[in-house]
Tab-separated table of C-alpha atoms in Angstrom:
chain	number	residue	atom	x	y	z
A	1	MET	CA	115.268	109.671	159.183
A	2	GLU	CA	117.363	111.886	156.898
A	3	LEU	CA	116.197	115.475	156.693
A	4	GLU	CA	115.428	116.834	153.228
A	5	LYS	CA	118.296	118.972	152.015
A	6	THR	CA	117.789	122.519	150.802
A	7	ALA	CA	118.792	123.211	147.200
A	8	LYS	CA	121.565	125.791	146.944
A	9	VAL	CA	124.571	126.470	144.727
A	10	SER	CA	128.033	127.864	145.396
A	11	LEU	CA	130.271	129.065	142.571
A	12	VAL	CA	133.798	128.577	143.876
A	13	GLY	CA	137.039	129.873	142.392
A	14	ALA	CA	139.753	127.201	142.566
A	15	GLY	CA	142.632	129.590	141.940
A	16	PRO	CA	145.324	129.402	139.242
A	17	GLY	CA	146.301	125.733	139.486
A	18	ALA	CA	148.411	124.938	142.549
A	19	LYS	CA	146.283	123.298	145.226
A	20	ASP	CA	147.622	125.586	147.955
A	21	LEU	CA	146.531	128.730	146.103
A	22	ILE	CA	142.859	128.094	146.738
A	23	THR	CA	141.394	130.237	149.526
A	24	ILE	CA	140.512	128.982	153.006
A	25	ARG	CA	136.883	129.969	152.439
A	26	ALA	CA	136.781	128.011	149.195
A	27	MET	CA	138.073	124.845	150.897
A	28	LYS	CA	135.501	125.193	153.681
A	29	VAL	CA	132.676	125.496	151.153
A	30	LEU	CA	134.036	122.588	149.083
A	31	ASN	CA	133.990	120.265	152.062
A	32	GLN	CA	130.427	121.321	152.907
A	33	ALA	CA	129.192	120.307	149.450
A	34	ASP	CA	126.767	117.508	148.711
A	35	ILE	CA	128.147	117.227	145.165
A	36	VAL	CA	130.921	119.002	143.213
A	37	LEU	CA	130.874	119.878	139.496
A	38	TYR	CA	134.401	120.741	138.398
A	39	ASP	CA	135.980	122.046	135.206
A	40	ALA	CA	139.025	121.051	133.145
A	41	LEU	CA	141.437	123.394	134.937
A	42	ILE	CA	141.034	121.681	138.306
A	43	SER	CA	144.073	119.594	139.244
A	44	ASP	CA	143.940	116.061	140.638
A	45	GLU	CA	145.953	117.341	143.597
A	46	LEU	CA	143.179	119.782	144.494
A	47	LEU	CA	140.452	117.193	143.993
A	48	SER	CA	142.289	114.933	146.448
A	49	GLU	CA	141.744	117.565	149.156
A	50	ILE	CA	137.950	117.177	148.922
A	51	ARG	CA	136.213	114.720	151.243
A	52	THR	CA	136.106	111.340	149.532
A	53	ASP	CA	132.394	110.812	150.268
A	54	ILE	CA	131.408	113.843	148.165
A	55	PRO	CA	130.434	112.879	144.573
A	56	ARG	CA	132.316	114.693	141.792
A	57	VAL	CA	131.182	115.282	138.222
A	58	PHE	CA	133.565	116.450	135.470
A	59	THR	CA	132.060	119.204	133.311
A	60	GLY	CA	135.228	120.398	131.595
A	61	LYS	CA	135.813	122.227	128.341
A	62	ARG	CA	139.198	122.306	126.654
A	63	CYS	CA	140.495	123.045	123.159
A	64	GLY	CA	137.095	122.654	121.517
A	65	GLU	CA	136.360	119.354	123.295
A	66	HIS	CA	133.444	119.749	125.685
A	67	SER	CA	132.191	117.053	128.042
A	68	HIS	CA	128.993	119.098	128.279
A	69	THR	CA	127.641	122.187	126.553
A	70	GLN	CA	127.034	125.267	128.699
A	71	ASP	CA	123.262	124.663	128.515
A	72	GLU	CA	123.781	121.095	129.733
A	73	ILE	CA	125.964	122.321	132.602
A	74	ASN	CA	123.275	124.804	133.635
A	75	GLU	CA	120.691	122.011	133.647
A	76	LEU	CA	122.964	119.691	135.627
A	77	ILE	CA	123.526	122.308	138.321
A	78	VAL	CA	119.787	122.734	138.829
A	79	ARG	CA	119.022	119.003	138.671
A	80	TYR	CA	121.715	118.131	141.195
A	81	ALA	CA	120.671	120.987	143.496
A	82	PHE	CA	117.162	119.537	143.761
A	83	GLU	CA	118.510	115.968	143.989
A	84	TYR	CA	121.481	116.429	146.345
A	85	GLY	CA	121.114	119.815	148.030
A	86	HIS	CA	124.308	121.887	148.064
A	87	VAL	CA	126.021	121.960	144.658
A	88	VAL	CA	129.526	123.419	144.426
A	89	ARG	CA	130.452	124.523	140.916
A	90	LEU	CA	134.258	124.536	141.048
A	91	LYS	CA	135.890	126.773	138.445
A	92	GLY	CA	139.543	127.456	137.688
A	93	GLY	CA	140.825	130.909	138.632
A	94	ASP	CA	138.003	133.266	139.558
A	95	PRO	CA	134.394	132.511	138.511
A	96	PHE	CA	133.865	136.025	137.148
A	97	VAL	CA	136.989	136.179	134.954
A	98	PHE	CA	135.810	134.621	131.667
A	99	GLY	CA	134.067	131.901	133.682
A	100	ARG	CA	130.518	132.438	132.361
A	101	ALA	CA	129.396	132.675	135.979
A	102	ASN	CA	126.653	135.186	135.204
A	103	GLU	CA	124.955	132.777	132.795
A	104	GLU	CA	124.943	130.022	135.396
A	105	ILE	CA	123.721	132.325	138.161
A	106	GLU	CA	120.836	133.680	136.063
A	107	TYR	CA	119.729	130.185	135.055
A	108	VAL	CA	119.959	128.710	138.558
A	109	GLU	CA	118.210	131.650	140.232
A	110	SER	CA	115.360	131.416	137.723
A	111	PHE	CA	114.425	128.178	139.531
A	112	GLY	CA	114.400	129.943	142.900
A	113	ILE	CA	117.701	128.370	143.960
A	114	PRO	CA	120.015	130.724	145.905
A	115	VAL	CA	123.567	131.172	144.615
A	116	SER	CA	126.647	132.367	146.472
A	117	VAL	CA	130.086	133.132	145.021
A	118	VAL	CA	133.502	132.465	146.526
A	119	PRO	CA	136.138	134.522	144.670
A	120	GLY	CA	139.330	132.863	143.469
A	121	ILE	CA	142.835	134.028	142.609
A	122	THR	CA	142.836	134.629	138.870
A	123	SER	CA	145.598	133.065	136.798
A	124	ALA	CA	145.828	136.350	134.879
A	125	ILE	CA	147.777	137.780	137.812
A	126	ALA	CA	149.054	134.709	139.657
A	127	ALA	CA	150.797	132.991	136.741
A	128	PRO	CA	152.891	136.039	135.714
A	129	SER	CA	153.661	136.774	139.372
A	130	SER	CA	154.929	133.232	139.894
A	131	GLN	CA	157.434	133.903	137.100
A	132	GLY	CA	158.576	137.239	138.509
A	133	ILE	CA	156.647	139.285	135.936
A	134	PRO	CA	154.849	142.257	137.519
A	135	MET	CA	151.634	143.593	136.042
A	136	THR	CA	152.569	147.170	136.858
A	137	LYS	CA	155.910	148.823	137.521
A	138	ARG	CA	156.748	152.404	138.348
A	139	GLY	CA	158.034	154.191	135.247
A	140	VAL	CA	157.282	151.203	132.980
A	141	SER	CA	153.583	150.323	133.103
A	142	SER	CA	150.879	152.066	135.122
A	143	SER	CA	148.071	149.658	134.184
A	144	PHE	CA	147.278	146.171	132.933
A	145	TRP	CA	144.479	144.991	130.709
A	146	VAL	CA	143.111	141.450	130.935
A	147	MET	CA	141.312	140.361	127.790
A	148	THR	CA	140.241	137.413	125.706
A	149	ALA	CA	141.835	137.137	122.291
A	150	THR	CA	138.745	136.533	120.209
A	151	LYS	CA	135.021	137.033	120.204
A	152	ARG	CA	132.408	134.296	119.817
A	153	ASP	CA	132.660	134.417	116.007
A	154	GLY	CA	136.441	133.871	116.134
A	155	SER	CA	137.400	137.408	115.121
A	156	PHE	CA	139.753	139.526	117.221
A	157	SER	CA	138.203	141.596	119.973
A	158	GLN	CA	138.584	145.320	119.308
A	159	ASP	CA	139.990	145.572	122.824
A	160	LEU	CA	143.119	143.832	121.546
A	161	GLN	CA	143.751	146.734	119.171
A	162	PHE	CA	142.896	149.377	121.777
A	163	ALA	CA	145.312	147.821	124.293
A	164	ALA	CA	148.066	147.388	121.698
A	165	LYS	CA	147.875	151.103	120.891
A	166	SER	CA	148.516	151.984	124.537
A	167	SER	CA	151.459	151.290	126.868
A	168	THR	CA	149.448	148.989	129.143
A	169	THR	CA	150.580	145.488	130.060
A	170	MET	CA	148.491	143.140	127.916
A	171	VAL	CA	147.336	139.892	129.540
A	172	ILE	CA	145.573	137.680	127.015
A	173	LEU	CA	143.634	134.593	128.051
A	174	MET	CA	142.352	131.842	125.759
A	175	GLY	CA	144.625	132.938	122.924
A	176	ILE	CA	147.287	130.230	122.639
A	177	ARG	CA	145.939	128.761	119.401
A	178	LYS	CA	146.099	132.207	117.795
A	179	LEU	CA	149.471	133.186	119.242
A	180	LYS	CA	151.114	134.055	115.909
A	181	GLU	CA	148.090	136.019	114.687
A	182	ILE	CA	147.953	137.945	117.976
A	183	VAL	CA	151.621	138.890	117.662
A	184	GLU	CA	151.085	140.016	114.064
A	185	GLU	CA	148.192	142.226	115.168
A	186	VAL	CA	149.998	143.729	118.179
A	187	SER	CA	153.139	144.333	116.076
A	188	LYS	CA	151.165	146.828	114.000
A	189	TYR	CA	151.094	149.150	117.013
A	190	ARG	CA	154.064	148.193	119.208
A	191	GLY	CA	157.786	147.932	118.529
A	192	LEU	CA	159.156	144.570	117.441
A	193	MET	CA	161.471	144.508	120.465
A	194	THR	CA	158.482	144.547	122.833
A	195	PRO	CA	158.875	141.622	125.266
A	196	ILE	CA	156.335	138.782	125.301
A	197	ALA	CA	155.861	135.805	127.614
A	198	VAL	CA	153.756	132.672	127.268
A	199	ILE	CA	152.967	130.738	130.457
A	200	GLN	CA	151.323	127.303	130.488
A	201	ASN	CA	150.248	125.240	133.516
A	202	GLY	CA	150.969	128.295	135.628
A	203	THR	CA	151.779	127.822	139.357
A	204	THR	CA	151.834	124.005	139.007
A	205	THR	CA	154.780	121.615	138.984
A	206	HIS	CA	154.375	121.407	135.188
A	207	GLU	CA	154.634	125.178	134.688
A	208	LYS	CA	156.453	126.327	131.569
A	209	CYS	CA	157.326	129.901	130.646
A	210	TYR	CA	158.670	131.051	127.289
A	211	VAL	CA	160.018	134.595	126.847
A	212	ALA	CA	160.928	136.423	123.649
A	213	THR	CA	160.196	139.659	121.804
A	214	LEU	CA	157.488	140.187	119.223
A	215	ASP	CA	160.221	139.963	116.610
A	216	SER	CA	161.746	136.711	117.912
A	217	LEU	CA	158.517	134.897	118.766
A	218	ASN	CA	159.120	132.321	116.028
A	219	THR	CA	162.027	130.958	118.083
A	220	ILE	CA	159.666	129.825	120.870
A	221	SER	CA	156.340	129.272	119.102
A	222	GLY	CA	157.287	125.703	118.145
A	223	GLU	CA	157.788	124.834	121.825
A	224	VAL	CA	154.343	126.045	122.898
A	225	ASP	CA	151.746	123.272	123.145
A	226	ILE	CA	148.675	124.780	121.488
A	227	THR	CA	146.446	122.006	122.876
A	228	GLN	CA	147.052	123.320	126.401
A	229	PRO	CA	145.628	126.556	127.813
A	230	GLY	CA	147.985	129.368	128.691
A	231	ILE	CA	148.455	133.065	129.253
A	232	ILE	CA	150.118	135.556	126.941
A	233	ILE	CA	151.722	138.650	128.488
A	234	ILE	CA	152.907	141.478	126.242
A	235	GLY	CA	154.691	144.556	127.546
A	236	ASP	CA	157.946	145.935	128.865
A	237	VAL	CA	157.332	144.394	132.315
A	238	VAL	CA	158.164	140.982	130.796
A	239	ALA	CA	161.795	142.130	130.728
A	240	ASP	CA	161.739	141.586	134.512
A	241	HIS	CA	161.617	137.841	133.921
A	242	PRO	CA	164.942	136.445	135.241
A	243	SER	CA	165.882	134.808	131.936
A	244	PHE	CA	164.633	137.430	129.472
A	245	PHE	CA	167.933	139.148	128.668
A	246	GLU	CA	169.828	135.868	128.773
A	247	GLU	CA	167.449	134.368	126.215
A	248	GLU	CA	167.695	137.421	123.977
A	249	VAL	CA	171.507	137.410	124.051
A	250	LEU	CA	171.522	133.719	123.093
A	251	ARG	CA	169.186	134.411	120.160
A	252	ILE	CA	171.319	137.318	118.948
A	253	LEU	CA	174.483	135.177	119.148
A	254	HIS	CA	172.738	132.314	117.356
A	255	HIS	CA	171.738	134.561	114.449
A	256	ALA	CA	175.201	136.101	114.329
A	257	ILE	CA	176.926	132.761	113.841
């Protein structure tokens, strides 16, 4: 006779993309799950590491196309917890970095279901690092600011302006579709030769990194796939990217011809 399973939920950070950048604790919890709900940033390679007898449900959101609304996801977590037992909610990066983890925790706990959190490596740091771009550097940048580009109503967050006015390294998530507008806004407060990088599919085999300056962004913007998520890094630390000066010299020569 099968014992009745206790309802519980684990919010697990999957890391920045590469399957081997998930933590050991996260993998242990994943393989103890009775069912896994995963988002759009989870790679097939990582999913293949989960025990094949564990059911998986896609609950992804990408570029305005949602398989489920957030309210529906909250309801699914609770329903599956009572039906299956241990639900693992697998989120890209870290659950608490723009992952709406608090909303899910509050909803689930309101039903008396315990929730635990397994931190993940956030792409905000891992993706730039994988490209040789430091967040801080002695004598160049003493801080970094991770922010979302826009608020719920689509307008720019005031934090974007505050960060642009400082010398901090700016790391902007969920801003690819407003890349040109972001650069126009930041250019009001920073020099046009300020370096910028755009990283998509960070830490995976499909990783792409584009480097430029605020002034020369138009030379790379056409290459960026706005249907795919990515990270924007603005600040002098981007000059540490191995190809930054090479790319800038090529652009200068191109315009000179």
